[in-house]
């Protein structure tokens, strides 16, 4: 791959001074690929954590126990009303400092690394929005539809699994797509706690090769393509589960 | 758990309401209702809007709890805290004014869902039964359609098939034609009539006076939470005794 494009980018550098070092230098190429891979892993993990929190939180919000409902509300208030970068720093430097260290055979490493903290922090941040998104979907399912299931003998749990949730998901999918795209972009903040995702690894390259504008362009292009792919996947899901003649 | 049907026999009422009261806050909508329905009977409940007809029928499968009084189905008290709701809901089917089908499932899946998920019955058997029921309500060719692709009358017939697939002993119909176009009302009424002729015990809340008169064994006229008058349809529609019944019928007939 690199052998194929390297001559072109070397010539480009020689003739115009545009230095896309990752496209001819195998060391920088490795850093770019690694950064993209970590970024994709990070985004996937963040989205997964935020969805799990969203579903559990929305379920907990319907709890009969006031204390549980109160805790969910407090969680939403705290994490929606503070900047994600502050949350990230708080988790990594605040909580990270007091989490146990693991003996690695001579040296010590924190039990949760920067990647782990980024997933936790941004996942919790995104989850606070997802709780509200799922809740709005669940509330939009007509009581009469649930009543029909109840009168057919469905238990409360089966009503949720087979009726309420499938309908709520369809109702809230557009809002969910927005939040997932937003989270994918927010993942770049993990840069501040040195997670070797794309922003961080390209910053390493531009420090070494002093090709800041070129690497910025590359970073920009990466996110445009990535977000386009995520948006396309979400549209495909939306189309796949759309109901003929329902809600149009 | 719901005790076994116990000592109920077919000589006794299959549905028995005694002194049923229901209040929503300070509003008392049912003020002492007594109705006995025998197996195989078709009973219509008529009366002006707001007279508590829908509330009344919803107490029979436990969707609306009663404030006072007793509702028994096959001799078992519906409003017993220890009642096994599932056992009750196997016995009593209900069809609503707004059909309330599951919009994310096809017609066939709508009919099959409860027997499969609730009763955990064998899929092949349920599918066979569901197809037979869809044929009975004349929707055999619509089994793969989604509810939103059907007319109101078709949706309502699916709702009837869905209830029947649980093989209930009693069917409740809560103003099932009230939301339909006049031309689709008939197809739903024909379905209910066929069901009644097959011997299903039916209780209907309805504004279709002609239909009530034709199909009922007994008609109850309710007003302001009380049963004002009851009797065979010929008596209620031709020689009503109570002035309120007379006034209501003169308005709607």
CSV table of C-alpha atoms in Angstrom, one decimal:
chain,number,residue,atom,x,y,z
A,1,UNK,CA,0.0,0.0,0.0
A,2,UNK,CA,2.6,2.5,1.2
A,3,UNK,CA,5.0,1.4,-1.6
A,4,UNK,CA,2.4,2.3,-4.2
A,5,UNK,CA,1.7,5.8,-3.0
A,6,UNK,CA,5.0,6.8,-1.5
A,7,UNK,CA,6.7,8.0,-4.8
A,8,UNK,CA,3.8,10.3,-5.5
A,9,UNK,CA,3.9,11.9,-2.1
A,10,UNK,CA,7.7,12.2,-2.1
A,11,UNK,CA,7.5,14.0,-5.4
A,12,UNK,CA,4.7,16.2,-4.0
A,13,UNK,CA,6.9,17.1,-1.1
A,14,UNK,CA,9.9,17.8,-3.3
A,15,UNK,CA,8.0,19.9,-5.9
A,16,UNK,CA,5.5,21.8,-3.7
A,17,UNK,CA,6.7,21.5,-0.1
A,18,UNK,CA,3.5,19.8,1.0
A,19,UNK,CA,4.7,17.2,3.5
A,20,UNK,CA,2.3,14.3,3.9
A,21,UNK,CA,4.9,12.3,5.8
A,22,UNK,CA,2.6,9.4,6.8
A,23,UNK,CA,2.2,8.6,3.1
A,24,UNK,CA,5.8,8.0,2.3
A,25,UNK,CA,7.5,7.5,5.7
A,26,UNK,CA,6.7,4.0,7.1
A,27,UNK,CA,7.2,5.1,10.7
A,28,UNK,CA,4.6,8.0,10.4
A,29,UNK,CA,2.4,5.6,8.4
A,30,UNK,CA,2.4,3.2,11.3
A,31,UNK,CA,1.5,6.1,13.7
A,32,UNK,CA,-1.4,7.1,11.4
A,33,UNK,CA,-2.8,3.6,11.1
A,34,UNK,CA,-2.5,3.0,14.8
A,35,UNK,CA,-4.2,6.3,15.5
A,36,UNK,CA,-7.1,5.5,13.2
A,37,UNK,CA,-7.5,2.0,14.7
A,38,UNK,CA,-7.5,3.3,18.3
A,39,UNK,CA,-9.9,6.0,17.3
A,40,UNK,CA,-12.4,3.5,15.8
A,41,UNK,CA,-12.0,1.3,18.9
A,42,UNK,CA,-12.5,4.2,21.2
A,43,UNK,CA,-15.6,5.4,19.4
A,44,UNK,CA,-17.2,1.9,19.3
A,45,UNK,CA,-16.6,1.5,23.0
A,46,UNK,CA,-17.9,4.9,23.9
A,47,UNK,CA,-21.1,4.4,21.8
A,48,UNK,CA,-21.6,0.9,23.4
A,49,UNK,CA,-21.2,2.2,26.9
A,50,UNK,CA,-23.5,5.2,26.3
A,51,UNK,CA,-26.2,3.0,24.8
A,52,UNK,CA,-26.1,0.5,27.7
A,53,UNK,CA,-26.3,3.4,30.2
A,54,UNK,CA,-29.1,5.0,28.2
A,55,UNK,CA,-31.3,1.9,28.3
A,56,UNK,CA,-30.6,1.1,31.9
A,57,UNK,CA,-31.1,4.7,32.9
A,58,UNK,CA,-34.4,5.1,31.0
A,59,UNK,CA,-35.6,1.8,32.7
A,60,UNK,CA,-34.5,3.0,36.1
A,61,UNK,CA,-36.3,6.3,35.6
A,62,UNK,CA,-39.6,4.4,35.6
A,63,UNK,CA,-38.7,2.8,38.9
A,64,UNK,CA,-41.3,2.9,41.7
A,65,UNK,CA,-38.5,3.9,44.2
A,66,UNK,CA,-38.1,7.6,44.4
A,67,UNK,CA,-34.5,7.4,45.4
A,68,UNK,CA,-33.6,5.6,42.1
A,69,UNK,CA,-35.5,8.2,40.0
A,70,UNK,CA,-33.7,10.9,42.0
A,71,UNK,CA,-30.3,9.4,41.4
A,72,UNK,CA,-30.9,9.1,37.6
A,73,UNK,CA,-32.0,12.8,37.5
A,74,UNK,CA,-29.0,13.9,39.4
A,75,UNK,CA,-26.7,11.9,37.1
A,76,UNK,CA,-28.3,13.6,34.0
A,77,UNK,CA,-28.1,17.0,35.6
A,78,UNK,CA,-24.4,16.6,36.5
A,79,UNK,CA,-23.2,15.2,33.2
A,80,UNK,CA,-25.2,17.3,30.8
A,81,UNK,CA,-24.4,20.5,32.6
A,82,UNK,CA,-20.6,20.2,32.6
A,83,UNK,CA,-18.2,20.3,29.7
A,84,UNK,CA,-17.0,16.9,28.5
A,85,UNK,CA,-13.4,18.0,28.6
A,86,UNK,CA,-13.7,18.9,32.3
A,87,UNK,CA,-15.3,15.5,32.9
A,88,UNK,CA,-12.5,13.8,31.1
A,89,UNK,CA,-9.8,15.6,33.2
A,90,UNK,CA,-11.8,15.0,36.4
A,91,UNK,CA,-12.0,11.3,35.8
A,92,UNK,CA,-8.4,10.9,34.6
A,93,UNK,CA,-6.6,13.1,37.0
A,94,UNK,CA,-9.2,13.2,39.8
A,95,UNK,CA,-10.4,9.7,40.1
A,96,UNK,CA,-7.4,8.2,38.3
A,97,UNK,CA,-5.1,9.4,41.1
A,98,UNK,CA,-7.0,7.4,43.7
A,99,UNK,CA,-7.6,4.2,41.8
A,100,UNK,CA,-5.4,1.2,42.8
A,101,UNK,CA,-2.1,0.6,41.0
A,102,UNK,CA,-1.4,-2.8,39.6
A,103,UNK,CA,2.0,-4.5,40.1
A,104,UNK,CA,3.3,-5.2,36.6
A,105,UNK,CA,6.4,-7.1,38.0
A,106,UNK,CA,8.7,-4.3,39.1
A,107,UNK,CA,6.8,-1.3,38.0
A,108,UNK,CA,3.3,-0.1,38.7
A,109,UNK,CA,0.5,0.9,36.4
A,110,UNK,CA,-2.9,2.3,37.1
A,111,UNK,CA,-5.7,-0.3,37.0
A,112,UNK,CA,-7.5,1.9,34.4
A,113,UNK,CA,-5.4,3.4,31.7
A,114,UNK,CA,-6.1,6.6,29.7
A,115,UNK,CA,-8.1,4.6,27.1
A,116,UNK,CA,-10.2,3.1,29.8
A,117,UNK,CA,-10.9,6.5,31.4
A,118,UNK,CA,-11.8,8.0,28.1
A,119,UNK,CA,-14.3,5.3,27.4
A,120,UNK,CA,-15.8,5.7,30.9
A,121,UNK,CA,-15.8,9.5,30.9
A,122,UNK,CA,-17.2,10.1,27.4
A,123,UNK,CA,-19.5,7.0,27.7
A,124,UNK,CA,-21.0,8.4,30.8
A,125,UNK,CA,-21.3,11.8,29.3
A,126,UNK,CA,-23.1,10.5,26.2
A,127,UNK,CA,-25.2,8.1,28.3
A,128,UNK,CA,-26.7,11.1,30.1
A,129,UNK,CA,-28.1,12.3,26.8
A,130,UNK,CA,-29.2,8.8,25.8
A,131,UNK,CA,-31.2,8.3,28.9
A,132,UNK,CA,-33.3,11.3,28.0
A,133,UNK,CA,-33.5,10.2,24.3
A,134,UNK,CA,-34.8,6.7,25.2
A,135,UNK,CA,-37.2,8.2,27.8
A,136,UNK,CA,-38.8,10.4,25.2
A,137,UNK,CA,-39.2,7.4,22.9
A,138,UNK,CA,-40.7,5.2,25.7
A,139,UNK,CA,-43.1,7.9,26.7
A,140,UNK,CA,-44.3,8.3,23.1
A,141,UNK,CA,-45.5,4.7,22.9
A,142,UNK,CA,-49.3,4.9,23.3
A,143,UNK,CA,-50.6,3.6,26.6
A,144,UNK,CA,-53.4,1.9,24.7
A,145,UNK,CA,-50.9,-0.3,22.8
A,146,UNK,CA,-49.4,-1.4,26.1
A,147,UNK,CA,-52.8,-2.0,27.5
A,148,UNK,CA,-53.7,-4.3,24.6
A,149,UNK,CA,-50.6,-6.4,25.4
A,150,UNK,CA,-51.5,-6.4,29.1
A,151,UNK,CA,-55.0,-7.7,28.2
A,152,UNK,CA,-53.4,-10.5,26.2
A,153,UNK,CA,-51.6,-11.6,29.3
A,154,UNK,CA,-48.2,-10.1,28.7
A,155,UNK,CA,-46.2,-9.4,31.9
A,156,UNK,CA,-44.8,-5.9,32.5
A,157,UNK,CA,-41.3,-7.1,31.5
A,158,UNK,CA,-42.6,-8.8,28.3
A,159,UNK,CA,-44.5,-5.7,27.4
A,160,UNK,CA,-41.3,-3.7,27.6
A,161,UNK,CA,-39.2,-6.1,25.6
A,162,UNK,CA,-41.7,-7.0,22.9
A,163,UNK,CA,-43.8,-3.9,22.5
A,164,UNK,CA,-42.6,-0.7,24.3
A,165,UNK,CA,-38.9,-1.0,23.4
A,166,UNK,CA,-39.2,-1.9,19.7
A,167,UNK,CA,-41.6,1.0,19.2
A,168,UNK,CA,-39.6,3.5,21.4
A,169,UNK,CA,-36.4,2.7,19.5
A,170,UNK,CA,-38.1,3.6,16.1
A,171,UNK,CA,-39.4,6.8,17.6
A,172,UNK,CA,-36.2,8.0,19.1
A,173,UNK,CA,-33.7,6.8,16.4
A,174,UNK,CA,-33.3,10.2,14.7
A,175,UNK,CA,-32.4,11.8,18.0
A,176,UNK,CA,-30.1,8.8,18.9
A,177,UNK,CA,-28.3,9.2,15.5
A,178,UNK,CA,-27.5,12.8,16.4
A,179,UNK,CA,-26.1,11.9,19.7
A,180,UNK,CA,-24.0,9.0,18.3
A,181,UNK,CA,-22.5,11.3,15.7
A,182,UNK,CA,-21.8,13.9,18.4
A,183,UNK,CA,-20.1,11.3,20.6
A,184,UNK,CA,-17.9,10.2,17.7
A,185,UNK,CA,-16.7,13.7,17.4
A,186,UNK,CA,-16.3,14.2,21.2
A,187,UNK,CA,-14.0,11.1,21.2
A,188,UNK,CA,-11.2,13.4,19.9
A,189,UNK,CA,-11.1,15.1,23.3
A,190,UNK,CA,-9.4,11.9,24.6
A,191,UNK,CA,-6.3,13.7,23.2
A,192,UNK,CA,-6.0,15.7,26.4
A,193,UNK,CA,-5.4,12.6,28.5
A,194,UNK,CA,-2.9,11.2,25.9
A,195,UNK,CA,-5.1,8.4,24.4
A,196,UNK,CA,-3.2,7.5,21.3
A,197,UNK,CA,-6.2,8.0,19.0
A,198,UNK,CA,-5.9,9.9,15.7
A,199,UNK,CA,-5.7,13.5,17.0
A,200,UNK,CA,-3.0,12.5,19.4
A,201,UNK,CA,-0.9,10.5,17.0
A,202,UNK,CA,-1.1,13.1,14.3
A,203,UNK,CA,0.0,15.7,16.8
A,204,UNK,CA,3.0,13.5,17.3
A,205,UNK,CA,3.7,13.5,13.6
A,206,UNK,CA,3.3,17.3,13.2
A,207,UNK,CA,5.7,17.9,16.2
A,208,UNK,CA,8.4,15.8,14.5
A,209,UNK,CA,7.9,16.8,10.9
A,210,UNK,CA,6.6,20.3,11.4
A,211,UNK,CA,3.8,19.8,8.9
A,212,UNK,CA,1.0,21.1,10.9
A,213,UNK,CA,-1.3,22.4,8.0
A,214,UNK,CA,-1.0,19.1,6.1
A,215,UNK,CA,-1.8,17.0,9.2
A,216,UNK,CA,-4.7,19.2,10.1
A,217,UNK,CA,-6.1,18.6,6.7
A,218,UNK,CA,-5.6,14.9,7.1
A,219,UNK,CA,-7.4,15.0,10.5
A,220,UNK,CA,-10.2,17.0,9.0
A,221,UNK,CA,-10.6,14.5,6.2
A,222,UNK,CA,-10.5,11.6,8.5
A,223,UNK,CA,-13.4,12.8,10.6
A,224,UNK,CA,-15.5,13.8,7.6
A,225,UNK,CA,-15.2,10.3,6.1
A,226,UNK,CA,-15.8,8.6,9.5
A,227,UNK,CA,-18.9,10.6,10.4
A,228,UNK,CA,-20.3,10.1,6.9
A,229,UNK,CA,-19.9,6.3,7.4
A,230,UNK,CA,-21.6,6.4,10.8
A,231,UNK,CA,-24.4,8.5,9.5
A,232,UNK,CA,-24.9,6.1,6.5
A,233,UNK,CA,-25.0,3.1,8.9
A,234,UNK,CA,-27.6,4.8,11.1
A,235,UNK,CA,-29.7,5.7,8.0
A,236,UNK,CA,-29.5,2.0,6.9
A,237,UNK,CA,-30.7,0.9,10.3
A,238,UNK,CA,-33.5,3.4,10.3
A,239,UNK,CA,-34.6,2.2,6.9
A,240,UNK,CA,-34.4,-1.4,7.9
A,241,UNK,CA,-36.6,-1.1,10.9
A,242,UNK,CA,-39.0,1.5,9.4
A,243,UNK,CA,-42.6,0.3,9.4
A,244,UNK,CA,-44.6,0.4,6.1
A,245,UNK,CA,-47.2,3.1,6.5
A,246,UNK,CA,-46.4,3.8,10.2
A,247,UNK,CA,-45.7,7.4,11.3
A,248,UNK,CA,-45.4,8.9,7.9
B,1,UNK,CA,-52.4,-18.1,42.0
B,2,UNK,CA,-55.9,-18.3,40.6
B,3,UNK,CA,-57.5,-21.3,42.1
B,4,UNK,CA,-58.8,-23.9,39.7
B,5,UNK,CA,-62.1,-23.1,38.3
B,6,UNK,CA,-63.3,-24.7,41.5
B,7,UNK,CA,-67.0,-25.3,41.9
B,8,UNK,CA,-68.1,-23.2,39.0
B,9,UNK,CA,-70.5,-25.1,36.6
B,10,UNK,CA,-72.1,-24.0,33.4
B,11,UNK,CA,-75.4,-23.6,35.2
B,12,UNK,CA,-73.9,-20.6,37.0
B,13,UNK,CA,-73.2,-17.2,35.4
B,14,UNK,CA,-69.8,-17.2,33.6
B,15,UNK,CA,-69.5,-13.5,34.3
B,16,UNK,CA,-71.1,-12.1,37.5
B,17,UNK,CA,-70.9,-8.5,38.7
B,18,UNK,CA,-72.4,-7.7,42.0
B,19,UNK,CA,-72.6,-4.2,43.6
B,20,UNK,CA,-69.7,-2.9,41.5
B,21,UNK,CA,-68.6,0.6,42.3
B,22,UNK,CA,-65.8,2.6,40.7
B,23,UNK,CA,-64.6,6.1,41.5
B,24,UNK,CA,-61.9,8.1,39.8
B,25,UNK,CA,-61.0,10.5,42.6
B,26,UNK,CA,-64.2,12.1,43.7
B,27,UNK,CA,-66.0,11.2,40.5
B,28,UNK,CA,-68.1,8.0,40.9
B,29,UNK,CA,-68.6,6.5,37.5
B,30,UNK,CA,-70.1,3.1,38.6
B,31,UNK,CA,-72.7,3.2,41.4
B,32,UNK,CA,-73.6,-0.4,42.0
B,33,UNK,CA,-73.8,-2.6,38.9
B,34,UNK,CA,-75.2,-6.1,38.9
B,35,UNK,CA,-75.0,-8.2,35.8
B,36,UNK,CA,-75.1,-12.0,35.3
B,37,UNK,CA,-74.1,-13.5,32.0
B,38,UNK,CA,-74.6,-17.2,31.3
B,39,UNK,CA,-72.3,-19.1,29.0
B,40,UNK,CA,-73.1,-18.6,25.4
B,41,UNK,CA,-75.1,-15.5,26.0
B,42,UNK,CA,-74.7,-12.3,24.1
B,43,UNK,CA,-75.2,-9.2,26.2
B,44,UNK,CA,-75.2,-5.6,25.0
B,45,UNK,CA,-74.7,-2.6,27.2
B,46,UNK,CA,-76.1,0.6,25.8
B,47,UNK,CA,-76.5,4.1,27.1
B,48,UNK,CA,-75.4,7.7,26.7
B,49,UNK,CA,-71.7,8.7,26.6
B,50,UNK,CA,-70.2,9.0,30.0
B,51,UNK,CA,-72.5,6.6,31.6
B,52,UNK,CA,-69.7,4.3,32.6
B,53,UNK,CA,-70.1,1.6,30.0
B,54,UNK,CA,-66.5,1.3,29.0
B,55,UNK,CA,-65.3,1.4,32.6
B,56,UNK,CA,-67.8,-1.3,33.4
B,57,UNK,CA,-66.5,-3.7,30.7
B,58,UNK,CA,-62.9,-3.0,31.6
B,59,UNK,CA,-63.5,-4.1,35.2
B,60,UNK,CA,-64.3,-7.6,33.8
B,61,UNK,CA,-60.7,-8.4,32.7
B,62,UNK,CA,-59.1,-6.4,35.5
B,63,UNK,CA,-57.8,-3.5,33.4
B,64,UNK,CA,-59.7,-1.1,35.6
B,65,UNK,CA,-59.8,-2.0,39.3
B,66,UNK,CA,-63.1,-1.7,41.2
B,67,UNK,CA,-63.5,0.4,44.3
B,68,UNK,CA,-66.2,-1.8,45.8
B,69,UNK,CA,-68.2,-4.9,44.9
B,70,UNK,CA,-67.3,-8.2,43.2
B,71,UNK,CA,-66.6,-9.3,39.6
B,72,UNK,CA,-66.4,-13.0,39.0
B,73,UNK,CA,-65.4,-14.8,35.9
B,74,UNK,CA,-66.1,-18.6,36.0
B,75,UNK,CA,-66.6,-18.2,39.8
B,76,UNK,CA,-63.2,-16.6,40.4
B,77,UNK,CA,-62.9,-13.1,41.9
B,78,UNK,CA,-61.2,-10.8,39.4
B,79,UNK,CA,-60.3,-8.1,41.9
B,80,UNK,CA,-58.4,-10.4,44.3
B,81,UNK,CA,-54.9,-9.1,44.9
B,82,UNK,CA,-53.6,-12.7,44.8
B,83,UNK,CA,-55.3,-13.4,41.4
B,84,UNK,CA,-53.1,-14.8,38.7
B,85,UNK,CA,-53.8,-12.2,36.0
B,86,UNK,CA,-52.6,-14.4,33.2
B,87,UNK,CA,-55.1,-17.1,34.0
B,88,UNK,CA,-57.9,-14.5,33.9
B,89,UNK,CA,-56.6,-13.0,30.6
B,90,UNK,CA,-56.6,-16.4,29.0
B,91,UNK,CA,-60.3,-16.7,29.8
B,92,UNK,CA,-61.3,-13.1,28.8
B,93,UNK,CA,-60.5,-11.5,25.5
B,94,UNK,CA,-61.1,-7.8,24.9
B,95,UNK,CA,-61.3,-5.7,21.7
B,96,UNK,CA,-60.9,-2.0,21.9
B,97,UNK,CA,-62.3,1.0,20.0
B,98,UNK,CA,-58.9,1.9,18.6
B,99,UNK,CA,-57.9,-1.7,17.6
B,100,UNK,CA,-54.5,-1.2,19.4
B,101,UNK,CA,-52.6,-3.6,17.2
B,102,UNK,CA,-48.8,-3.9,17.5
B,103,UNK,CA,-47.7,-1.6,14.7
B,104,UNK,CA,-44.2,-3.2,14.4
B,105,UNK,CA,-45.5,-6.7,13.7
B,106,UNK,CA,-47.3,-8.2,10.7
B,107,UNK,CA,-50.9,-9.2,10.8
B,108,UNK,CA,-50.0,-12.9,11.3
B,109,UNK,CA,-47.4,-12.0,14.0
B,110,UNK,CA,-49.9,-9.9,15.8
B,111,UNK,CA,-52.3,-12.8,16.1
B,112,UNK,CA,-49.5,-15.3,17.0
B,113,UNK,CA,-47.6,-13.2,19.6
B,114,UNK,CA,-49.5,-13.8,22.7
B,115,UNK,CA,-50.0,-17.6,22.4
B,116,UNK,CA,-46.2,-17.9,21.6
B,117,UNK,CA,-44.8,-15.5,24.1
B,118,UNK,CA,-47.3,-15.7,26.9
B,119,UNK,CA,-48.6,-19.3,26.7
B,120,UNK,CA,-45.4,-20.6,25.1
B,121,UNK,CA,-47.4,-22.8,22.8
B,122,UNK,CA,-46.0,-24.8,19.9
B,123,UNK,CA,-45.3,-22.5,16.9
B,124,UNK,CA,-46.7,-24.8,14.3
B,125,UNK,CA,-50.0,-25.2,16.1
B,126,UNK,CA,-50.3,-21.5,16.8
B,127,UNK,CA,-49.5,-20.6,13.2
B,128,UNK,CA,-52.2,-23.1,12.0
B,129,UNK,CA,-54.7,-21.6,14.4
B,130,UNK,CA,-53.8,-18.0,13.5
B,131,UNK,CA,-54.2,-18.7,9.8
B,132,UNK,CA,-57.6,-20.4,10.4
B,133,UNK,CA,-58.7,-17.3,12.4
B,134,UNK,CA,-57.5,-14.9,9.8
B,135,UNK,CA,-59.5,-16.9,7.2
B,136,UNK,CA,-62.5,-16.7,9.5
B,137,UNK,CA,-62.3,-12.9,9.7
B,138,UNK,CA,-61.7,-12.9,5.9
B,139,UNK,CA,-58.1,-11.5,6.0
B,140,UNK,CA,-56.3,-14.5,4.8
B,141,UNK,CA,-54.5,-12.6,2.0
B,142,UNK,CA,-53.3,-9.9,4.5
B,143,UNK,CA,-51.2,-12.0,6.8
B,144,UNK,CA,-48.0,-10.3,5.8
B,145,UNK,CA,-49.3,-6.7,5.9
B,146,UNK,CA,-48.5,-4.3,8.7
B,147,UNK,CA,-51.4,-2.8,10.6
B,148,UNK,CA,-50.8,0.7,9.2
B,149,UNK,CA,-51.4,-0.7,5.7
B,150,UNK,CA,-54.9,-1.9,6.6
B,151,UNK,CA,-58.2,0.0,6.8
B,152,UNK,CA,-59.8,0.5,10.2
B,153,UNK,CA,-62.3,-2.3,9.7
B,154,UNK,CA,-59.5,-4.7,8.7
B,155,UNK,CA,-57.4,-3.7,11.7
B,156,UNK,CA,-60.4,-4.3,14.0
B,157,UNK,CA,-60.9,-7.8,12.5
B,158,UNK,CA,-57.2,-8.6,13.1
B,159,UNK,CA,-57.7,-7.4,16.7
B,160,UNK,CA,-60.6,-9.8,17.1
B,161,UNK,CA,-58.5,-12.7,15.6
B,162,UNK,CA,-55.7,-11.7,17.9
B,163,UNK,CA,-58.0,-12.1,21.0
B,164,UNK,CA,-59.5,-15.3,19.7
B,165,UNK,CA,-56.1,-16.9,19.2
B,166,UNK,CA,-55.8,-17.0,23.1
B,167,UNK,CA,-59.0,-19.2,23.0
B,168,UNK,CA,-60.9,-17.1,25.5
B,169,UNK,CA,-64.2,-18.2,27.1
B,170,UNK,CA,-65.6,-14.7,27.1
B,171,UNK,CA,-65.1,-11.9,24.6
B,172,UNK,CA,-65.5,-8.2,25.5
B,173,UNK,CA,-66.1,-5.6,22.8
B,174,UNK,CA,-65.6,-2.0,23.9
B,175,UNK,CA,-67.3,0.2,21.2
B,176,UNK,CA,-65.4,-1.6,18.5
B,177,UNK,CA,-67.1,0.1,15.6
B,178,UNK,CA,-67.1,3.6,17.0
B,179,UNK,CA,-63.9,4.7,15.2
B,180,UNK,CA,-64.8,3.1,11.9
B,181,UNK,CA,-66.2,4.4,8.6
B,182,UNK,CA,-69.9,3.5,8.1
B,183,UNK,CA,-69.0,1.1,5.2
B,184,UNK,CA,-66.5,-0.8,7.3
B,185,UNK,CA,-68.7,-1.1,10.4
B,186,UNK,CA,-70.7,-3.8,8.7
B,187,UNK,CA,-67.8,-6.2,8.1
B,188,UNK,CA,-66.8,-6.0,11.8
B,189,UNK,CA,-70.4,-6.6,13.0
B,190,UNK,CA,-70.7,-9.6,10.7
B,191,UNK,CA,-67.5,-11.0,12.3
B,192,UNK,CA,-69.0,-10.5,15.8
B,193,UNK,CA,-72.3,-12.0,14.7
B,194,UNK,CA,-70.6,-15.1,13.4
B,195,UNK,CA,-68.7,-15.4,16.6
B,196,UNK,CA,-71.9,-15.1,18.7
B,197,UNK,CA,-73.6,-17.7,16.5
B,198,UNK,CA,-70.7,-20.1,17.2
B,199,UNK,CA,-71.7,-19.9,20.8
B,200,UNK,CA,-69.0,-17.5,22.2
B,201,UNK,CA,-70.1,-15.6,25.3
B,202,UNK,CA,-70.0,-11.9,24.2
B,203,UNK,CA,-70.4,-8.7,26.1
B,204,UNK,CA,-70.6,-5.6,23.9
B,205,UNK,CA,-70.6,-1.9,24.7
B,206,UNK,CA,-72.1,-0.4,21.6
B,207,UNK,CA,-73.9,2.5,19.9
B,208,UNK,CA,-75.1,0.3,17.1
B,209,UNK,CA,-78.7,-0.1,18.2
B,210,UNK,CA,-79.9,-2.1,15.2
B,211,UNK,CA,-77.1,-4.6,15.8
B,212,UNK,CA,-77.7,-4.8,19.6
B,213,UNK,CA,-81.3,-5.5,18.9
B,214,UNK,CA,-80.5,-8.2,16.4
B,215,UNK,CA,-77.8,-10.0,18.2
B,216,UNK,CA,-78.5,-9.7,22.0
B,217,UNK,CA,-80.0,-12.2,24.3
B,218,UNK,CA,-80.2,-9.4,26.9
B,219,UNK,CA,-79.7,-5.6,26.7
B,220,UNK,CA,-78.7,-3.4,29.6
B,221,UNK,CA,-79.4,0.3,29.5
B,222,UNK,CA,-77.0,2.3,31.7
B,223,UNK,CA,-77.1,5.9,32.7
B,224,UNK,CA,-75.0,7.8,35.2
B,225,UNK,CA,-73.3,4.7,36.5
B,226,UNK,CA,-76.4,2.7,37.2
B,227,UNK,CA,-78.3,0.1,35.2
B,228,UNK,CA,-81.6,1.7,34.6
B,229,UNK,CA,-83.3,-1.1,32.8
B,230,UNK,CA,-82.5,-4.5,31.4
B,231,UNK,CA,-84.3,-7.2,29.5
B,232,UNK,CA,-84.6,-9.0,26.2
B,233,UNK,CA,-84.0,-6.7,23.2
B,234,UNK,CA,-87.7,-6.8,22.1
B,235,UNK,CA,-88.7,-5.4,25.5
B,236,UNK,CA,-86.0,-2.7,25.7
B,237,UNK,CA,-86.4,-1.5,22.2
B,238,UNK,CA,-90.1,-1.8,21.8
B,239,UNK,CA,-91.6,-1.3,25.2
B,240,UNK,CA,-89.0,0.5,27.4
B,241,UNK,CA,-90.4,1.1,30.8
B,242,UNK,CA,-88.2,3.7,32.3
B,243,UNK,CA,-88.6,7.3,31.0
B,244,UNK,CA,-84.7,7.7,30.7
B,245,UNK,CA,-84.6,4.6,28.4
B,246,UNK,CA,-87.5,6.0,26.4
B,247,UNK,CA,-85.8,9.4,26.0
B,248,UNK,CA,-82.4,7.9,25.0
B,249,UNK,CA,-83.9,5.5,22.4
B,250,UNK,CA,-86.1,8.3,21.0
B,251,UNK,CA,-82.9,10.3,20.3
B,252,UNK,CA,-80.8,7.5,18.8
B,253,UNK,CA,-83.4,5.4,16.9
